Amino acid sequence: MDVSHLLGNLNDAQRQAVTTESQNTLVLAGAGSGKTRVLIHRLAWLIQVEHVSPLNILAVTFTNKAAGEMRQRAQELLQVSTRPMWIGTFHGIAHRLLRMHWQEAGLLEHFQILDSDDQKRVLRRLIKQEGLDESQWPARQAQWYINARKDEGQRPGSIEHMDHPITAQWVRIYELYQANCERAGLVDFADLLLYAHELWLNNPSLLDHYRHRLSHLLVDEFQDTNSIQYAWIRLLAGDSGSVLVVGDDDQSIYGWRGAQVENVNHFTRDFAEVITVKLEQNYRSTGNILEAANAVIANNEDRMGKKLWTEDEKGAPITLYSAFNEQDEARYVVEQIEQWLGKGRRAEETAIVYRTTAQSRLFEEYLLKASIAYRVYGGLRFFERAEIKDTLAYLRLVQNPNDDAAMERVINTPTRGIGQKTLSVLRMQARESSLPLWQAAQECLQQKMLPARALAAVGGFMQLIGDMRERMGDWTLGNQVQGVIEDSQLVTHYEKEPREKMESRVENLRELATAADSFLLPFEDEEAGLTALQSFLSHAALEAGETQGEAWDDCVQLMTLHSAKGLEFPMVFIAGMEDGLFPHQRSVTEAGGRLEEERRLCYVGMTRAREQLCLSYAEIRRMYGSENHCRPSRFLDEIPTELINEVRPRMQVQRPWTSPRAPVYRASNSNIKQDWPFQLGQTVNHKKFGGGTVISFEGSGEHARVQVNFHRAGAKWLVLAYANLTR
């Protein structure tokens, strides 16, 4: 058989991974080493060479975008439709299973997915109903606690709290929340995976069926799996399944949301006959960038070890800019982008990445001044916008009147005179009767438990939903969405907002109707017997669960280091390379490998750059209302000096500590005159702040300022004419 189309464009390590005959294979794929190509070609190899049925293969990854790309590329390579194949995200595949086996899973047939925002709304309501102080028991923390327990495979009854009052209260909130979801037919994101795992645990014959049916498993981004995902793969594979996982322990950066880098090591321990293949040839970055990234990540002790290399040239050295302060840093970065654009390059080829979202403000300010278009990556996705979620909540309620979260969202949107007092009565009735809000509202209407005006308002709302359900039964999905938008009068509601905001919301509602009109029922939803509306609502919820942004126009990209994962740009700036900022202060003081995860984050950021990489730090940075002296990030000291072109700022300042990259104490700012009364490094005294050391000057004449690092009060900028400093 001619397999040149499968192997011809692969390097030796990639071929080894694609053609492996081992039962289980771990592919350690470095950044930019072609891991997606390996997965696609492995899938094609199984089908075309080993004659595995496409229906016997499960290929799982972490984002809908990656799953879509995998499906499309596999279809192009195989020249057959991949629609019936089990290719998707962990959550998407779990959802497919639960739709097909809702009875065995103990779910309602038409269960709906609760997104993160609505999950928090439900928890806030339950916490309030319990009479708890939300400042002590915040809904966001309850959400984190519950999702973390589900990621560990724990239901409320399996959590040992040893009568500890705080833990016992969190467990109680978990119990209330879970009971609410079961009553209303709701499943959150963490529940999708846990229910799917329990489905197999509790139904051995069903597990045997799927072990036989899905005998070949391909798992992407394996370093990002959490406990329940790892257990899910182990359970499905059993002793007979063949598993190939692709991951990079050096790119595990999501420990804060449950990902366990240890799973990469555990795979070789828990699965039989594992061979490890390392993909180390990089097809993205220049030699200098790779050498620097290798040098940084080599300082992590608990790693499996690999070294990226490229056949391409060394490329430009890495630029390191030592900025006077954060304004100087932003100015320099934007000036470099202007030079880049002046060479005929595009703005979309550049990215400014940083550790915290707060760092974006100054870059936005300087980009605006320079009239350079930019986009802050990771903003609200389409299905997360308020007007879209309002419309979807109406649709959910039409589909399932027991959806408490949907009912709470739209019962008074637009305003129809149903205030908090009325809602409190409905909630109390629901709680006392153990009923969903909709059924509790019906009881309140029948027993006239509300004032006349409130009864009319609640009755009118329920009549509206009933009329929608009755009229939309035979409509197309596009008409159903358009009908809800019109009948709910949401457009009229949003017309009360400022013109620009109103126009944006109305355009988004039109786009939602267009999206529904062109929506194609996926094979797996058709297989599970879902209606177009049920499928569309599930699609919207799963899409809202992702954090990656959509395609962009020609503009500079601003994003956090976490958001940069999976992306690449010809020119990358990593700003704020200072200890306490990056690595983050928490990682320095907390145990548990946090510093190593920060170093992996640095490695990820550096390997986003294809041609040029610029690192910057500020000598002084104003944060949380005070100016702080900054020590250059320890990661900078891990980069060999021969790979760096260090650029000095227009003014050098003194540090109150020593450092391998400590600047010379000199002032090169032309505004500083030779007859200043003080010199950098000189000890001075202030009547209020006491003794200190001069560390910087700024301006001239009556606007001249001096910065002094006082022994007790810290760094202060003072107007020289009024400071009354003495030597």
XYZ file of C-alpha atoms in Angstrom:
727
model
C 0.000 0.000 0.000
C 1.255 3.474 -0.906
C 1.438 5.397 2.375
C 3.486 8.319 1.054
C 0.531 10.684 1.510
C 0.494 9.740 5.214
C 4.214 9.741 5.975
C 5.917 11.780 3.264
C 5.841 15.148 5.026
C 6.666 13.838 8.515
C 10.030 13.813 10.289
C 11.411 10.624 11.846
C 9.925 11.178 15.312
C 6.529 12.070 13.860
C 6.560 8.924 11.703
C 7.377 6.834 14.768
C 4.385 8.279 16.603
C 2.026 7.842 13.654
C 2.999 4.217 12.932
C 3.483 3.020 16.530
C 2.552 -0.603 17.105
C 2.568 -0.267 20.880
C -0.716 -0.690 22.676
C -0.231 2.679 24.386
C 1.923 5.612 23.321
C 2.915 8.861 25.021
C 3.914 11.550 22.517
C 5.829 14.322 24.275
C 5.251 17.139 21.806
C 7.205 20.332 22.330
C 5.844 23.729 21.341
C 5.549 24.119 17.578
C 6.566 20.499 16.890
C 3.548 19.530 14.780
C 1.456 17.629 17.311
C -1.836 18.242 15.498
C -0.309 16.851 12.300
C 0.699 13.715 14.215
C -2.796 13.223 15.633
C -4.474 13.641 12.241
C -2.038 11.321 10.478
C -2.328 8.743 13.267
C -6.096 8.761 12.852
C -5.725 8.308 9.082
C -3.088 5.572 9.581
C -5.443 3.587 11.799
C -8.206 3.760 9.196
C -6.271 3.319 5.954
C -3.396 1.043 7.006
C -4.595 -0.850 10.081
C -8.193 -0.951 8.744
C -9.756 0.243 11.981
C -13.340 1.364 11.489
C -13.754 5.157 11.833
C -16.525 4.405 14.331
C -14.019 2.609 16.593
C -11.892 5.736 17.098
C -12.376 8.403 19.755
C -10.357 11.617 19.272
C -10.671 14.111 22.098
C -9.242 17.585 22.671
C -9.989 20.650 24.801
C -11.601 23.330 22.639
C -14.326 23.303 20.021
C -11.971 25.206 17.728
C -9.304 22.483 17.999
C -11.910 19.737 17.556
C -13.273 21.471 14.457
C -9.791 21.809 13.000
C -9.069 18.126 13.715
C -12.311 17.050 12.037
C -11.708 19.220 8.961
C -8.078 18.186 8.462
C -8.935 14.503 8.926
C -11.666 14.805 6.312
C -9.246 16.430 3.843
C -6.666 13.682 4.406
C -9.117 10.764 4.286
C -11.387 12.190 1.573
C -14.414 10.855 3.466
C -16.922 12.495 5.779
C -15.883 12.613 9.441
C -19.386 13.585 10.584
C -20.249 10.255 12.289
C -16.845 9.985 13.996
C -16.321 10.539 17.703
C -14.197 13.684 17.439
C -14.765 16.457 19.972
C -13.996 17.993 23.333
C -14.258 16.097 26.614
C -17.433 18.034 27.414
C -18.881 17.591 23.929
C -18.355 13.834 23.890
C -19.700 13.474 27.435
C -22.755 15.456 26.352
C -23.231 13.113 23.376
C -23.103 10.073 25.663
C -25.570 11.504 28.157
C -28.068 12.452 25.434
C -27.994 8.866 24.165
C -28.187 7.286 27.641
C -30.063 9.831 29.747
C -32.136 7.156 31.472
C -29.128 5.074 32.530
C -27.459 8.269 33.752
C -30.477 9.169 35.900
C -31.203 12.403 34.011
C -34.317 13.965 32.541
C -34.648 13.329 28.812
C -34.455 16.988 27.866
C -31.852 18.120 30.404
C -30.228 21.464 29.691
C -26.684 22.682 30.214
C -26.128 25.348 32.840
C -23.312 27.707 31.885
C -20.895 29.267 34.352
C -22.737 32.578 34.698
C -26.107 30.957 35.370
C -24.484 28.479 37.757
C -23.290 31.406 39.831
C -26.765 32.992 39.744
C -28.343 29.787 41.072
C -25.781 29.562 43.867
C -26.257 33.199 44.848
C -29.987 32.612 45.183
C -29.565 29.423 47.226
C -27.054 31.044 49.565
C -29.466 33.910 50.136
C -32.341 31.492 50.762
C -30.264 29.755 53.425
C -29.915 33.072 55.247
C -26.139 33.037 54.825
C -23.995 36.157 54.604
C -22.723 36.227 51.016
C -19.646 38.186 52.049
C -18.652 35.116 54.091
C -20.071 32.531 51.686
C -19.644 34.119 48.228
C -21.301 32.458 45.242
C -18.058 32.532 43.245
C -16.231 30.587 45.957
C -19.118 28.120 46.219
C -18.914 27.639 42.462
C -15.181 26.988 42.678
C -15.645 24.550 45.574
C -18.398 22.549 43.852
C -16.653 22.361 40.485
C -13.382 21.323 42.136
C -15.147 18.514 44.008
C -16.805 17.320 40.798
C -13.450 17.400 39.012
C -12.244 15.033 41.731
C -15.269 12.780 41.191
C -16.935 13.662 44.511
C -20.652 13.998 45.164
C -21.750 15.698 48.423
C -22.298 12.398 50.203
C -18.725 11.235 49.607
C -17.028 14.311 51.103
C -15.626 13.776 54.600
C -15.979 17.013 56.557
C -15.311 15.533 60.031
C -17.900 17.961 61.478
C -15.669 20.887 60.554
C -18.216 23.761 60.440
C -16.803 25.540 57.369
C -16.395 22.404 55.262
C -19.790 21.161 56.440
C -21.405 24.401 55.252
C -19.804 24.189 51.814
C -21.036 20.596 51.540
C -24.523 21.760 52.538
C -24.473 24.402 49.765
C -23.294 21.710 47.332
C -26.235 19.477 48.401
C -28.763 22.282 47.927
C -27.309 23.195 44.554
C -27.282 19.616 43.283
C -30.852 19.028 44.421
C -31.906 22.217 42.632
C -30.219 21.102 39.392
C -31.747 17.618 39.513
C -35.203 19.064 40.152
C -34.901 21.507 37.234
C -33.195 19.122 34.798
C -29.948 21.110 34.681
C -26.401 19.856 34.189
C -23.355 22.113 34.617
C -20.033 21.714 32.798
C -18.323 19.754 35.569
C -21.409 17.533 35.820
C -21.163 16.523 32.161
C -17.891 14.716 32.827
C -18.899 13.335 36.214
C -22.243 11.986 34.974
C -20.497 10.397 31.966
C -17.960 8.727 34.276
C -20.711 7.509 36.617
C -22.692 6.276 33.591
C -19.995 3.701 32.875
C -19.201 2.929 36.519
C -22.828 2.135 37.281
C -23.585 0.269 34.051
C -20.930 -2.438 33.412
C -22.646 -3.790 30.293
C -22.768 -0.317 28.777
C -19.085 0.179 29.626
C -18.236 -3.115 27.890
C -20.154 -1.970 24.826
C -18.179 1.278 24.571
C -14.858 -0.400 25.307
C -15.502 -2.586 22.288
C -16.906 0.234 20.172
C -14.275 2.895 21.001
C -11.201 0.700 21.046
C -8.679 3.300 19.830
C -8.364 6.534 21.823
C -6.460 9.648 20.746
C -6.099 12.407 23.364
C -4.708 15.871 22.644
C -3.304 18.358 25.216
C -2.981 15.534 27.731
C -1.086 17.720 30.204
C -4.300 19.716 30.727
C -6.421 16.767 31.899
C -7.834 16.850 35.426
C -8.654 13.950 37.727
C -12.071 13.092 36.297
C -10.875 13.310 32.673
C -7.929 11.035 33.407
C -10.198 8.571 35.239
C -12.666 8.722 32.324
C -9.946 7.755 29.810
C -8.602 4.981 32.080
C -12.070 3.538 32.568
C -12.928 3.542 28.869
C -9.563 2.085 27.817
C -9.619 -0.740 30.359
C -6.993 -3.414 29.679
C -7.782 -3.883 25.990
C -8.003 -0.371 24.573
C -5.203 1.279 22.607
C -4.432 4.835 23.740
C -2.205 7.467 22.173
C -1.897 10.681 24.159
C -0.151 13.833 22.980
C 1.000 16.401 25.504
C 3.802 18.525 26.850
C 4.530 18.625 30.552
C 6.449 21.878 29.905
C 3.222 23.567 28.748
C 0.996 22.622 31.682
C -0.197 26.041 32.877
C -3.731 25.418 34.143
C -3.086 23.930 37.576
C -5.247 26.670 39.082
C -8.303 25.197 37.354
C -7.640 21.542 38.128
C -5.237 20.389 35.393
C -2.722 17.883 36.737
C 0.642 17.786 34.995
C 1.313 14.598 36.975
C -1.055 12.758 34.615
C 1.694 12.740 31.977
C 3.916 10.743 34.324
C 1.027 8.627 35.612
C 0.211 7.503 32.081
C 3.457 5.509 31.846
C 2.651 3.921 35.216
C -1.058 3.170 34.784
C -1.180 1.947 31.177
C 0.460 -1.190 29.763
C 3.303 -1.340 27.220
C 3.755 2.423 26.996
C 6.420 3.763 24.682
C 7.412 7.430 24.708
C 8.113 9.404 21.532
C 9.584 12.900 21.810
C 8.791 15.542 19.199
C 11.605 18.070 19.596
C 12.004 19.577 16.131
C 10.298 22.969 16.142
C 8.714 24.449 13.011
C 7.743 27.799 14.492
C 10.514 29.789 16.168
C 14.073 30.830 15.385
C 17.087 29.143 16.973
C 17.753 31.948 19.454
C 14.174 31.918 20.754
C 14.278 28.151 21.203
C 17.644 28.209 22.971
C 16.357 30.830 25.394
C 13.127 28.908 26.074
C 15.080 25.663 26.579
C 17.399 27.402 29.050
C 14.497 28.747 31.111
C 12.464 25.535 31.297
C 15.572 23.471 32.144
C 15.400 25.005 35.638
C 12.241 23.022 36.409
C 13.229 19.850 38.213
C 10.168 17.633 37.867
C 9.925 17.308 34.077
C 10.311 14.470 31.600
C 12.872 16.402 29.598
C 13.254 17.367 25.952
C 15.088 20.053 24.004
C 13.561 21.980 21.149
C 15.643 22.573 18.024
C 15.153 23.894 14.518
C 16.760 23.552 11.119
C 16.084 27.229 10.506
C 18.546 30.038 11.175
C 19.418 31.524 14.564
C 17.495 34.690 13.858
C 17.605 37.990 15.708
C 18.730 38.051 19.345
C 16.088 38.476 22.027
C 15.566 42.111 22.970
C 15.546 42.946 26.665
C 14.329 46.417 27.559
C 14.974 47.803 31.031
C 12.308 50.488 31.355
C 12.388 53.404 33.763
C 8.742 52.779 34.707
C 5.580 51.243 33.264
C 4.914 54.316 31.065
C 8.391 54.039 29.583
C 7.785 50.345 28.985
C 4.514 50.992 27.122
C 6.095 53.809 25.103
C 8.986 51.587 24.014
C 6.768 48.664 23.017
C 4.469 50.873 20.916
C 7.478 52.552 19.263
C 8.782 49.112 18.277
C 5.391 48.233 16.801
C 5.423 51.492 14.815
C 8.829 50.533 13.409
C 7.485 47.068 12.572
C 4.563 48.605 10.677
C 6.955 51.003 8.952
C 8.684 47.982 7.392
C 5.451 46.950 5.720
C 4.504 44.310 8.304
C 0.961 43.920 9.614
C -0.374 44.837 13.048
C -2.006 41.412 13.463
C 1.471 39.865 13.389
C 2.286 41.414 16.776
C 1.131 40.464 20.249
C 1.676 42.105 23.633
C 1.325 39.532 26.404
C 1.379 40.059 30.153
C 0.764 38.211 33.410
C -2.292 40.138 34.661
C -5.185 41.809 32.840
C -4.559 45.105 34.662
C -1.369 45.585 32.637
C -3.293 46.144 29.400
C -4.506 49.669 30.262
C -1.286 51.555 29.530
C -0.627 49.667 26.307
C -4.146 50.523 25.159
C -3.524 54.173 26.004
C -0.263 54.377 24.035
C -1.669 52.431 21.087
C -4.581 54.868 20.923
C -2.181 57.822 20.945
C -0.277 56.228 18.076
C -3.553 55.522 16.174
C -2.747 51.800 16.036
C -5.731 49.444 16.052
C -5.708 46.843 18.803
C -7.872 44.120 20.280
C -7.876 42.871 23.849
C -8.010 39.113 23.449
C -10.389 37.057 25.559
C -13.282 39.494 25.767
C -16.899 38.346 25.929
C -17.700 35.718 23.332
C -20.891 35.991 21.320
C -22.922 33.529 23.401
C -21.809 35.216 26.655
C -23.307 38.641 25.825
C -26.267 39.733 27.960
C -28.764 40.160 25.125
C -27.884 36.735 23.707
C -28.144 35.037 27.104
C -31.529 36.724 27.670
C -32.881 35.364 24.379
C -31.452 31.916 25.026
C -33.035 31.934 28.503
C -36.465 32.491 26.917
C -35.782 29.621 24.513
C -34.653 27.384 27.379
C -37.803 28.176 29.321
C -39.961 27.400 26.288
C -38.099 24.096 25.981
C -38.073 23.307 29.711
C -40.302 25.371 32.063
C -38.564 23.812 35.076
C -35.284 25.612 34.270
C -35.045 27.834 37.361
C -31.964 29.714 36.171
C -33.654 30.687 32.905
C -36.860 31.720 34.659
C -35.028 33.899 37.175
C -33.137 35.610 34.369
C -36.107 36.690 32.262
C -39.144 36.751 34.540
C -38.698 40.517 34.823
C -36.697 41.202 31.643
C -38.149 43.351 30.153
C -39.613 44.897 33.305
C -43.124 43.606 33.910
C -43.670 44.468 37.580
C -42.321 41.280 39.129
C -40.039 42.556 41.874
C -37.877 40.913 44.501
C -40.760 40.565 46.982
C -42.755 38.538 44.481
C -39.714 36.458 43.587
C -39.090 35.788 47.272
C -42.596 34.360 47.632
C -42.080 32.133 44.585
C -38.716 30.942 45.876
C -40.129 30.197 49.335
C -42.983 28.205 47.828
C -40.530 26.301 45.625
C -38.370 25.492 48.615
C -41.192 24.404 50.907
C -42.843 22.283 48.196
C -39.551 20.976 46.720
C -40.728 22.162 43.320
C -39.124 24.098 40.443
C -39.975 27.804 40.346
C -42.418 27.364 37.451
C -44.524 24.826 39.329
C -44.281 26.886 42.527
C -45.547 29.896 40.563
C -48.507 27.826 39.331
C -49.389 26.962 42.953
C -49.120 30.609 43.935
C -51.534 31.555 41.142
C -54.009 28.808 42.011
C -53.984 29.636 45.725
C -53.806 33.422 45.183
C -50.723 33.714 47.403
C -49.703 37.066 45.868
C -51.234 40.557 45.704
C -53.533 41.124 42.720
C -51.022 43.144 40.696
C -48.253 40.563 41.247
C -50.647 37.714 40.378
C -51.488 39.426 37.107
C -47.830 40.037 36.289
C -46.713 36.456 37.040
C -49.739 35.048 35.233
C -49.030 37.248 32.221
C -45.425 36.056 32.069
C -46.405 32.382 32.257
C -49.066 32.927 29.596
C -46.415 34.526 27.373
C -44.126 31.486 27.676
C -47.041 29.123 27.096
C -48.105 31.008 23.968
C -44.541 30.896 22.658
C -44.375 27.141 23.208
C -47.696 26.549 21.487
C -47.048 28.776 18.453
C -43.441 27.740 17.829
C -43.981 23.991 17.719
C -43.799 23.611 13.922
C -41.555 26.585 13.163
C -38.015 26.336 11.840
C -35.246 27.069 14.330
C -34.550 30.469 12.771
C -38.232 31.419 13.070
C -38.353 30.151 16.663
C -35.469 32.445 17.648
C -36.939 35.397 15.736
C -40.331 34.729 17.304
C -38.907 34.779 20.828
C -37.044 38.042 20.128
C -40.259 39.655 18.914
C -42.686 38.218 21.471
C -40.425 38.974 24.445
C -40.056 42.609 23.302
C -36.357 42.505 24.073
C -35.597 44.920 21.232
C -37.957 47.506 22.736
C -36.314 46.876 26.108
C -32.807 47.551 24.756
C -33.908 50.628 22.814
C -33.983 52.470 26.152
C -30.187 52.202 26.388
C -27.695 54.690 24.857
C -27.757 54.602 21.051
C -24.373 52.943 20.459
C -25.007 50.210 23.026
C -28.553 49.682 21.782
C -27.458 49.313 18.151
C -24.821 46.755 19.128
C -27.343 44.690 21.090
C -29.929 44.751 18.289
C -27.275 43.729 15.733
C -26.284 40.821 17.973
C -29.909 39.678 18.217
C -30.177 39.731 14.421
C -26.958 37.723 14.218
C -28.389 35.169 16.674
C -31.410 34.682 14.420
C -29.079 34.312 11.419
C -26.948 31.772 13.302
C -30.056 29.760 14.172
C -31.309 29.908 10.585
C -28.058 28.432 9.251
C -27.537 25.929 12.103
C -26.990 22.332 10.989
C -27.975 19.576 13.385
C -24.758 17.688 14.257
C -24.715 13.957 13.586
C -24.340 13.075 17.262
C -27.395 15.188 18.228
C -29.409 13.689 15.388
C -28.307 10.242 16.596
C -29.497 11.114 20.124
C -32.896 12.275 18.810
C -32.519 15.952 19.756
C -34.668 18.624 18.172
C -32.961 21.520 16.393
C -33.765 23.811 19.348
C -32.347 21.388 21.933
C -29.201 20.956 19.868
C -28.799 24.703 19.324
C -29.161 25.457 23.049
C -26.554 22.808 23.907
C -24.235 24.180 21.218
C -24.582 27.702 22.632
C -23.839 26.551 26.196
C -20.781 24.537 25.164
C -19.470 27.408 23.035
C -19.874 29.840 25.942
C -17.724 27.518 28.046
C -14.633 28.218 25.982
C -12.299 31.143 26.624
C -10.568 31.403 23.265
C -11.517 34.361 21.108
C -12.622 34.485 17.506
C -10.676 35.566 14.430
C -9.576 39.185 14.383
C -8.969 42.032 11.955
C -5.570 43.584 11.282
C -4.786 44.918 14.746
C -2.299 44.420 17.569
C -3.302 41.597 19.911
C -3.236 42.198 23.689
C -3.636 39.160 25.928
C -2.590 37.434 29.115
C 0.029 34.704 28.973
C -2.654 32.108 29.711
C -4.729 33.304 26.745
C -1.693 33.090 24.448
C -1.535 29.289 24.728
C -2.022 27.730 21.307
C -1.335 30.944 19.382
C 1.730 32.212 17.535
C 2.888 35.545 16.124
C 5.954 36.775 14.212
C 6.589 39.462 16.874
C 5.843 38.944 20.573
C 6.359 41.332 23.500
C 6.289 39.897 27.029
C 5.879 42.837 29.408
C 6.301 43.107 33.165
C 9.150 40.621 33.602
C 9.588 41.401 37.291
C 9.678 39.228 40.379
C 6.352 39.575 42.159
C 4.558 40.238 38.898
C 6.001 37.459 36.736
C 6.604 35.128 38.432
C 3.561 36.160 40.418
C 4.150 36.850 44.096
C 1.872 33.969 45.121
C 3.988 31.474 43.229
C 7.098 32.621 45.070
C 5.577 32.303 48.552
C 3.274 29.284 48.117
C 4.371 25.664 48.010
C 3.107 23.011 45.648
C 5.019 23.671 42.445
C 3.508 27.089 41.752
C 6.869 28.581 40.771
C 7.462 25.741 38.311
C 4.062 26.422 36.729
C 4.991 30.104 36.388
C 8.209 29.040 34.641
C 6.170 26.861 32.284
C 4.002 29.912 31.600
C 7.154 31.841 30.683
C 8.189 29.010 28.370
C 4.768 29.071 26.706
C 4.957 32.842 26.239
C 8.447 32.749 24.717
C 7.561 29.986 22.270
C 4.633 31.995 20.869
C 7.195 34.119 18.960
C 8.221 33.060 15.462
C 10.731 35.728 14.445
C 11.278 38.309 17.165
C 10.855 38.236 20.928
C 11.079 41.311 23.142
C 11.101 41.037 26.946
C 10.708 44.088 29.158
C 10.658 45.029 32.821
C 10.306 48.278 34.729
C 12.768 49.570 37.289
C 9.833 51.168 39.113
C 6.183 50.181 38.714
C 3.167 51.861 40.237
C 0.797 49.198 41.514
C -2.155 49.362 43.894
C -1.625 53.069 44.446
C 2.068 53.007 45.372
C 5.365 53.015 43.506
C 7.541 49.971 43.971
C 11.127 49.184 43.102
C 11.132 46.127 40.914
C 13.618 43.312 40.751
C 14.030 41.840 37.261
C 12.325 38.474 36.923
C 14.449 35.521 37.952
C 13.504 34.014 34.585
C 15.629 36.671 32.854
C 18.707 35.479 34.724
C 18.087 31.987 33.329
C 18.529 33.143 29.717
C 22.158 32.967 28.445
C 23.510 36.515 28.008
C 24.816 35.775 24.506
C 21.218 35.365 23.293
C 20.165 38.814 24.515
C 20.451 42.304 23.082
C 19.933 44.504 26.135
C 18.456 47.927 25.412
C 18.913 50.632 28.018
C 16.242 53.241 28.669
C 16.800 56.959 28.292
C 17.346 57.257 32.027
C 19.031 54.732 34.276
C 18.046 54.457 37.902
C 19.540 52.985 40.990
C 18.265 49.846 42.674
C 18.313 49.340 46.442
C 19.754 45.842 45.858
C 22.349 44.140 43.731
C 21.468 42.182 40.616
C 23.331 40.548 37.774
C 21.688 43.111 35.515
C 21.871 46.113 37.832
C 22.236 49.291 35.756
C 25.105 51.713 35.998
C 24.227 54.720 38.137
C 24.137 57.373 35.474
C 21.574 59.759 34.035
C 21.338 60.109 30.282
C 18.159 62.155 30.105
C 18.890 65.414 28.334
C 16.486 67.268 30.632
C 18.733 66.706 33.644
C 21.143 69.570 34.158
C 24.618 69.320 35.536
C 23.946 71.836 38.359
C 21.350 69.744 40.186
C 21.876 69.968 43.943
C 21.878 66.188 44.371
C 23.350 63.201 42.605
C 21.970 59.705 42.020
C 22.802 57.508 44.967
C 23.235 60.439 47.337
C 21.842 60.196 50.872
C 19.333 62.942 51.732
C 16.953 63.847 54.548
C 13.324 64.986 54.496
C 11.545 66.649 57.403
C 8.570 64.235 57.275
C 9.943 61.053 55.671
C 13.399 61.017 57.231
C 16.515 59.669 55.543
C 16.632 58.141 52.062
C 18.590 57.715 48.835
C 18.113 59.628 45.578
C 17.264 57.110 42.870
C 15.887 59.164 39.961
C 15.266 62.621 38.460
C 12.579 63.828 36.080
C 11.794 67.079 34.282
C 13.513 70.457 34.529
C 13.041 73.950 35.930
C 10.031 74.407 38.194
C 8.689 71.006 37.078
C 11.799 69.115 38.147
C 11.063 66.127 40.379
C 13.289 63.834 42.351
C 12.569 60.291 43.479
C 13.877 59.237 46.865
C 13.781 55.788 48.381
C 13.164 56.573 52.058
C 14.252 54.038 54.646
C 10.878 54.036 56.402
C 8.371 55.434 53.902
C 9.573 53.735 50.720
C 9.946 55.387 47.314
C 8.424 58.882 46.867
C 8.384 61.358 43.980
C 8.848 64.927 45.234
C 8.809 68.304 43.447
C 12.359 69.509 43.993
C 11.387 73.160 44.522
C 9.195 72.285 47.517
C 10.809 69.175 48.928
C 13.323 71.029 51.166
C 15.706 68.099 51.027
C 19.009 68.362 52.863
C 22.192 66.432 52.237
